[in-house]
CSV table of N, CA and C in Angstrom, one decimal:
chain,number,residue,atom,x,y,z
A,1,MET,N,113.0,122.4,125.9
A,1,MET,CA,114.0,122.8,126.9
A,1,MET,C,113.2,123.3,128.2
A,2,LEU,N,113.8,123.0,129.3
A,2,LEU,CA,113.2,123.4,130.5
A,2,LEU,C,114.3,124.0,131.4
A,3,MET,N,114.2,125.3,131.7
A,3,MET,CA,115.2,125.9,132.5
A,3,MET,C,116.6,125.7,131.9
A,4,SER,N,116.8,125.9,130.6
A,4,SER,CA,118.1,125.7,130.0
A,4,SER,C,118.6,124.3,130.0
A,5,ARG,N,117.7,123.4,130.1
A,5,ARG,CA,118.1,121.9,130.1
A,5,ARG,C,117.3,121.2,129.0
A,6,ASP,N,117.9,120.2,128.5
A,6,ASP,CA,117.2,119.3,127.5
A,6,ASP,C,116.3,118.3,128.3
A,7,PHE,N,115.2,117.9,127.8
A,7,PHE,CA,114.4,116.9,128.4
A,7,PHE,C,115.1,115.6,128.3
A,8,ARG,N,114.9,114.8,129.3
A,8,ARG,CA,115.4,113.4,129.3
A,8,ARG,C,114.2,112.5,129.0
A,9,LEU,N,114.4,111.9,127.8
A,9,LEU,CA,113.3,111.1,127.3
A,9,LEU,C,113.5,109.6,127.6
A,10,PRO,N,112.5,108.8,127.6
A,10,PRO,CA,112.7,107.3,127.9
A,10,PRO,C,113.7,106.7,126.9
A,11,CYS,N,113.7,107.1,125.6
A,11,CYS,CA,114.7,106.5,124.7
A,11,CYS,C,116.1,106.9,125.1
A,12,ASP,N,116.3,108.0,125.7
A,12,ASP,CA,117.6,108.4,126.2
A,12,ASP,C,118.1,107.4,127.3
A,13,LEU,N,117.2,107.0,128.1
A,13,LEU,CA,117.5,106.1,129.2
A,13,LEU,C,117.8,104.7,128.6
A,14,LEU,N,117.1,104.3,127.6
A,14,LEU,CA,117.3,103.0,127.0
A,14,LEU,C,118.6,102.9,126.1
A,15,PHE,N,118.8,103.9,125.3
A,15,PHE,CA,119.9,103.9,124.3
A,15,PHE,C,121.0,104.9,124.6
A,16,GLY,N,120.8,105.7,125.5
A,16,GLY,CA,121.8,106.7,125.8
A,16,GLY,C,121.6,107.9,124.9
A,17,ARG,N,122.3,109.0,125.3
A,17,ARG,CA,122.1,110.3,124.6
A,17,ARG,C,123.2,110.5,123.6
A,18,LEU,N,122.8,111.1,122.5
A,18,LEU,CA,123.8,111.4,121.4
A,18,LEU,C,124.5,112.7,121.8
A,19,ARG,N,125.7,112.7,122.0
A,19,ARG,CA,126.5,113.9,122.4
A,19,ARG,C,126.9,114.7,121.2
A,20,ASN,N,127.5,113.9,120.2
A,20,ASN,CA,128.1,114.6,119.1
A,20,ASN,C,127.5,114.1,117.8
A,21,ILE,N,126.6,114.8,117.2
A,21,ILE,CA,126.0,114.4,116.0
A,21,ILE,C,126.9,114.3,114.8
A,22,SER,N,128.0,115.1,114.8
A,22,SER,CA,128.9,115.1,113.7
A,22,SER,C,129.6,113.7,113.5
A,23,LYS,N,129.8,113.0,114.6
A,23,LYS,CA,130.4,111.7,114.5
A,23,LYS,C,129.5,110.7,113.8
A,24,ILE,N,128.2,110.9,113.8
A,24,ILE,CA,127.2,110.0,113.2
A,24,ILE,C,127.0,110.4,111.8
A,25,SER,N,127.1,111.6,111.4
A,25,SER,CA,126.7,112.0,110.1
A,25,SER,C,127.5,111.3,109.0
A,26,CYS,N,128.8,111.1,109.2
A,26,CYS,CA,129.7,110.4,108.3
A,26,CYS,C,129.2,109.0,108.0
A,27,PRO,N,129.0,108.1,109.0
A,27,PRO,CA,128.5,106.8,108.7
A,27,PRO,C,127.1,106.8,108.0
A,28,VAL,N,126.2,107.7,108.4
A,28,VAL,CA,124.9,107.8,107.8
A,28,VAL,C,125.1,108.1,106.3
A,29,GLU,N,126.0,109.0,106.0
A,29,GLU,CA,126.2,109.4,104.6
A,29,GLU,C,126.8,108.2,103.8
A,30,ALA,N,127.6,107.5,104.4
A,30,ALA,CA,128.2,106.3,103.8
A,30,ALA,C,127.1,105.2,103.5
A,31,MET,N,126.2,105.1,104.5
A,31,MET,CA,125.1,104.1,104.3
A,31,MET,C,124.2,104.6,103.1
A,32,HIS,N,123.9,105.9,103.0
A,32,HIS,CA,123.1,106.4,101.9
A,32,HIS,C,123.8,106.1,100.6
A,33,ASN,N,125.1,106.4,100.5
A,33,ASN,CA,125.8,106.1,99.3
A,33,ASN,C,125.8,104.6,98.9
A,34,PHE,N,125.9,103.8,99.9
A,34,PHE,CA,125.9,102.3,99.7
A,34,PHE,C,124.5,101.9,99.1
A,35,ALA,N,123.5,102.4,99.8
A,35,ALA,CA,122.1,102.1,99.3
A,35,ALA,C,121.8,102.6,97.9
A,36,ARG,N,122.3,103.8,97.6
A,36,ARG,CA,122.1,104.4,96.3
A,36,ARG,C,122.8,103.5,95.2
A,37,GLU,N,124.0,103.0,95.5
A,37,GLU,CA,124.8,102.2,94.6
A,37,GLU,C,124.0,100.9,94.4
A,38,ARG,N,123.4,100.3,95.4
A,38,ARG,CA,122.7,99.1,95.3
A,38,ARG,C,121.4,99.3,94.5
A,39,VAL,N,120.7,100.4,94.7
A,39,VAL,CA,119.5,100.7,93.9
A,39,VAL,C,119.9,100.8,92.4
A,40,ASN,N,121.0,101.5,92.1
A,40,ASN,CA,121.4,101.6,90.7
A,40,ASN,C,121.8,100.3,90.1
A,41,LEU,N,122.5,99.4,90.9
A,41,LEU,CA,122.8,98.1,90.5
A,41,LEU,C,121.6,97.3,90.2
A,42,ALA,N,120.6,97.3,91.1
A,42,ALA,CA,119.4,96.6,90.9
A,42,ALA,C,118.6,97.1,89.6
A,43,ARG,N,118.6,98.4,89.4
A,43,ARG,CA,118.0,98.9,88.2
A,43,ARG,C,118.7,98.4,86.9
A,44,GLU,N,120.0,98.4,86.9
A,44,GLU,CA,120.8,97.9,85.8
A,44,GLU,C,120.5,96.4,85.5
A,45,LYS,N,120.4,95.6,86.6
A,45,LYS,CA,120.1,94.2,86.5
A,45,LYS,C,118.7,94.0,85.9
A,46,LYS,N,117.8,94.8,86.3
A,46,LYS,CA,116.4,94.7,85.8
A,46,LYS,C,116.3,95.0,84.4
A,47,THR,N,117.0,96.0,83.9
A,47,THR,CA,117.0,96.3,82.5
A,47,THR,C,117.6,95.2,81.7
A,48,GLN,N,118.7,94.6,82.2
A,48,GLN,CA,119.3,93.5,81.5
A,48,GLN,C,118.4,92.3,81.4
A,49,TYR,N,117.7,92.0,82.5
A,49,TYR,CA,116.7,90.9,82.5
A,49,TYR,C,115.6,91.1,81.5
A,50,ASP,N,115.1,92.4,81.5
A,50,ASP,CA,113.9,92.7,80.7
A,50,ASP,C,114.3,92.6,79.2
A,51,THR,N,115.5,92.9,78.8
A,51,THR,CA,115.9,92.8,77.4
A,51,THR,C,115.9,91.4,76.9
A,52,ARG,N,116.1,90.4,77.8
A,52,ARG,CA,116.2,89.0,77.4
A,52,ARG,C,114.9,88.2,77.6
A,53,ALA,N,114.1,88.7,78.5
A,53,ALA,CA,112.8,88.0,78.9
A,53,ALA,C,111.8,88.2,77.8
A,54,THR,N,111.2,87.0,77.4
A,54,THR,CA,110.1,87.0,76.4
A,54,THR,C,109.0,86.2,76.9
A,55,GLY,N,107.8,86.6,76.6
A,55,GLY,CA,106.6,85.8,76.9
A,55,GLY,C,106.5,84.6,76.0
A,56,TYR,N,105.8,83.6,76.4
A,56,TYR,CA,105.7,82.4,75.6
A,56,TYR,C,104.3,82.5,74.9
A,57,ARG,N,104.2,82.2,73.6
A,57,ARG,CA,102.9,82.2,72.9
A,57,ARG,C,102.6,80.8,72.6
A,58,PHE,N,101.4,80.4,73.1
A,58,PHE,CA,100.8,79.1,72.8
A,58,PHE,C,100.1,79.1,71.5
A,59,ASN,N,100.3,78.0,70.7
A,59,ASN,CA,99.7,77.8,69.4
A,59,ASN,C,98.6,76.8,69.5
A,60,GLU,N,97.7,76.7,68.5
A,60,GLU,CA,96.7,75.7,68.5
A,60,GLU,C,97.3,74.3,68.5
A,61,GLY,N,96.8,73.4,69.3
A,61,GLY,CA,97.3,72.1,69.3
A,61,GLY,C,98.4,71.8,70.3
A,62,ASP,N,98.9,72.9,71.0
A,62,ASP,CA,100.0,72.7,72.0
A,62,ASP,C,99.4,72.0,73.2
A,63,LYS,N,100.2,71.2,73.9
A,63,LYS,CA,99.8,70.6,75.1
A,63,LYS,C,100.3,71.5,76.3
A,64,VAL,N,99.3,71.8,77.2
A,64,VAL,CA,99.6,72.7,78.3
A,64,VAL,C,99.1,72.1,79.6
A,65,TRP,N,99.6,72.5,80.7
A,65,TRP,CA,99.2,72.2,82.1
A,65,TRP,C,98.4,73.3,82.7
A,66,LEU,N,97.4,73.1,83.5
A,66,LEU,CA,96.6,74.1,84.1
A,66,LEU,C,96.9,74.2,85.6
A,67,TRP,N,97.2,75.4,86.0
A,67,TRP,CA,97.4,75.7,87.5
A,67,TRP,C,96.1,75.8,88.1
A,68,ASN,N,95.7,74.8,89.0
A,68,ASN,CA,94.4,74.8,89.7
A,68,ASN,C,94.6,74.6,91.2
A,69,LEU,N,94.2,75.6,91.9
A,69,LEU,CA,94.4,75.5,93.4
A,69,LEU,C,93.3,74.9,94.2
A,70,THR,N,92.2,74.5,93.5
A,70,THR,CA,91.1,73.8,94.2
A,70,THR,C,91.6,72.5,94.7
A,71,ARG,N,91.2,72.1,95.9
A,71,ARG,CA,91.7,70.9,96.5
A,71,ARG,C,90.5,69.9,96.7
A,72,GLN,N,90.9,68.6,96.6
A,72,GLN,CA,89.9,67.6,96.8
A,72,GLN,C,89.7,67.3,98.3
A,73,LYS,N,88.4,67.2,98.7
A,73,LYS,CA,88.2,66.9,100.2
A,73,LYS,C,88.6,65.5,100.5
A,74,GLY,N,89.1,65.4,101.7
A,74,GLY,CA,89.5,64.1,102.2
A,74,GLY,C,91.0,63.7,101.9
A,75,LEU,N,91.6,64.5,101.1
A,75,LEU,CA,93.0,64.2,100.7
A,75,LEU,C,93.9,65.3,101.3
A,76,CYS,N,95.1,64.9,101.7
A,76,CYS,CA,96.1,65.9,102.3
A,76,CYS,C,96.4,66.9,101.2
A,77,PRO,N,96.2,68.2,101.5
A,77,PRO,CA,96.5,69.3,100.6
A,77,PRO,C,97.9,69.4,100.2
A,78,LYS,N,98.8,69.0,101.2
A,78,LYS,CA,100.2,69.1,101.0
A,78,LYS,C,100.7,68.2,99.9
A,79,LEU,N,100.0,67.1,99.7
A,79,LEU,CA,100.4,66.0,98.8
A,79,LEU,C,99.7,66.2,97.4
A,80,GLN,N,98.7,67.1,97.3
A,80,GLN,CA,98.0,67.2,96.0
A,80,GLN,C,98.8,68.2,95.1
A,81,SER,N,98.8,67.8,93.9
A,81,SER,CA,99.5,68.6,92.9
A,81,SER,C,98.6,69.8,92.4
A,82,PRO,N,99.1,71.0,92.4
A,82,PRO,CA,98.3,72.1,91.9
A,82,PRO,C,98.2,72.1,90.3
A,83,TRP,N,98.9,71.2,89.6
A,83,TRP,CA,98.8,71.2,88.2
A,83,TRP,C,97.9,70.1,87.7
A,84,ASP,N,97.1,70.4,86.7
A,84,ASP,CA,96.1,69.5,86.2
A,84,ASP,C,96.3,69.4,84.7
A,85,GLY,N,96.2,68.3,84.1
A,85,GLY,CA,96.4,68.2,82.6
A,85,GLY,C,97.0,66.9,82.2
A,86,PRO,N,97.4,66.8,81.0
A,86,PRO,CA,97.6,67.9,80.0
A,86,PRO,C,96.3,68.3,79.3
A,87,TYR,N,96.3,69.5,78.9
A,87,TYR,CA,95.2,70.1,78.1
A,87,TYR,C,95.7,70.4,76.7
A,88,THR,N,94.8,70.5,75.7
A,88,THR,CA,95.1,70.9,74.4
A,88,THR,C,94.6,72.3,74.1
A,89,VAL,N,95.4,73.2,73.6
A,89,VAL,CA,95.0,74.5,73.2
A,89,VAL,C,94.1,74.5,72.0
A,90,LEU,N,92.9,75.0,72.2
A,90,LEU,CA,91.9,75.1,71.0
A,90,LEU,C,92.1,76.4,70.2
A,91,ASN,N,92.1,77.5,70.9
A,91,ASN,CA,92.3,78.8,70.2
A,91,ASN,C,92.6,79.9,71.2
A,92,ARG,N,93.0,81.0,70.7
A,92,ARG,CA,93.4,82.2,71.5
A,92,ARG,C,92.2,83.2,71.4
A,93,LEU,N,91.6,83.5,72.6
A,93,LEU,CA,90.6,84.5,72.6
A,93,LEU,C,91.1,85.9,72.6
A,94,TYR,N,92.1,86.1,73.5
A,94,TYR,CA,92.7,87.4,73.7
A,94,TYR,C,94.2,87.1,73.9
A,95,ASP,N,95.0,88.2,74.1
A,95,ASP,CA,96.4,88.0,74.3
A,95,ASP,C,96.7,87.1,75.5
A,96,VAL,N,95.9,87.2,76.6
A,96,VAL,CA,96.2,86.4,77.8
A,96,VAL,C,95.1,85.4,78.1
A,97,VAL,N,94.1,85.2,77.2
A,97,VAL,CA,93.0,84.2,77.4
A,97,VAL,C,93.1,83.2,76.3
A,98,ILE,N,93.2,81.9,76.8
A,98,ILE,CA,93.3,80.8,75.8
A,98,ILE,C,92.2,79.8,76.1
A,99,ARG,N,91.6,79.3,75.1
A,99,ARG,CA,90.6,78.2,75.4
A,99,ARG,C,91.3,76.9,75.2
A,100,ILE,N,91.0,76.0,76.3
A,100,ILE,CA,91.7,74.7,76.3
A,100,ILE,C,90.7,73.6,76.5
A,101,ARG,N,91.0,72.4,76.1
A,101,ARG,CA,90.2,71.2,76.3
A,101,ARG,C,91.0,70.0,76.8
A,102,LYS,N,90.5,69.2,77.7
A,102,LYS,CA,91.2,68.1,78.2
A,102,LYS,C,91.3,67.0,77.2
């Protein structure tokens, strides 16, 4: 405040001054309630998905495709497939590591 006056800021010139904050508090509260409902809905959807989602376990002898992002020189990368294979599963080393052979 300067001599009982509020400062005039550049944002006041661009967007105008807020005269009555009580008019704004109701829509802001409604937006918060709407966002809270959406967050709760997303949380419920996630728990529903997680109950049905299962990981796939590969067994020995299964045929699999390998995701390989290395590109061949001289060919258009847009037309190259990132999948290579089929490969045969030899054995499982760990839960997420599998030995394969072409």
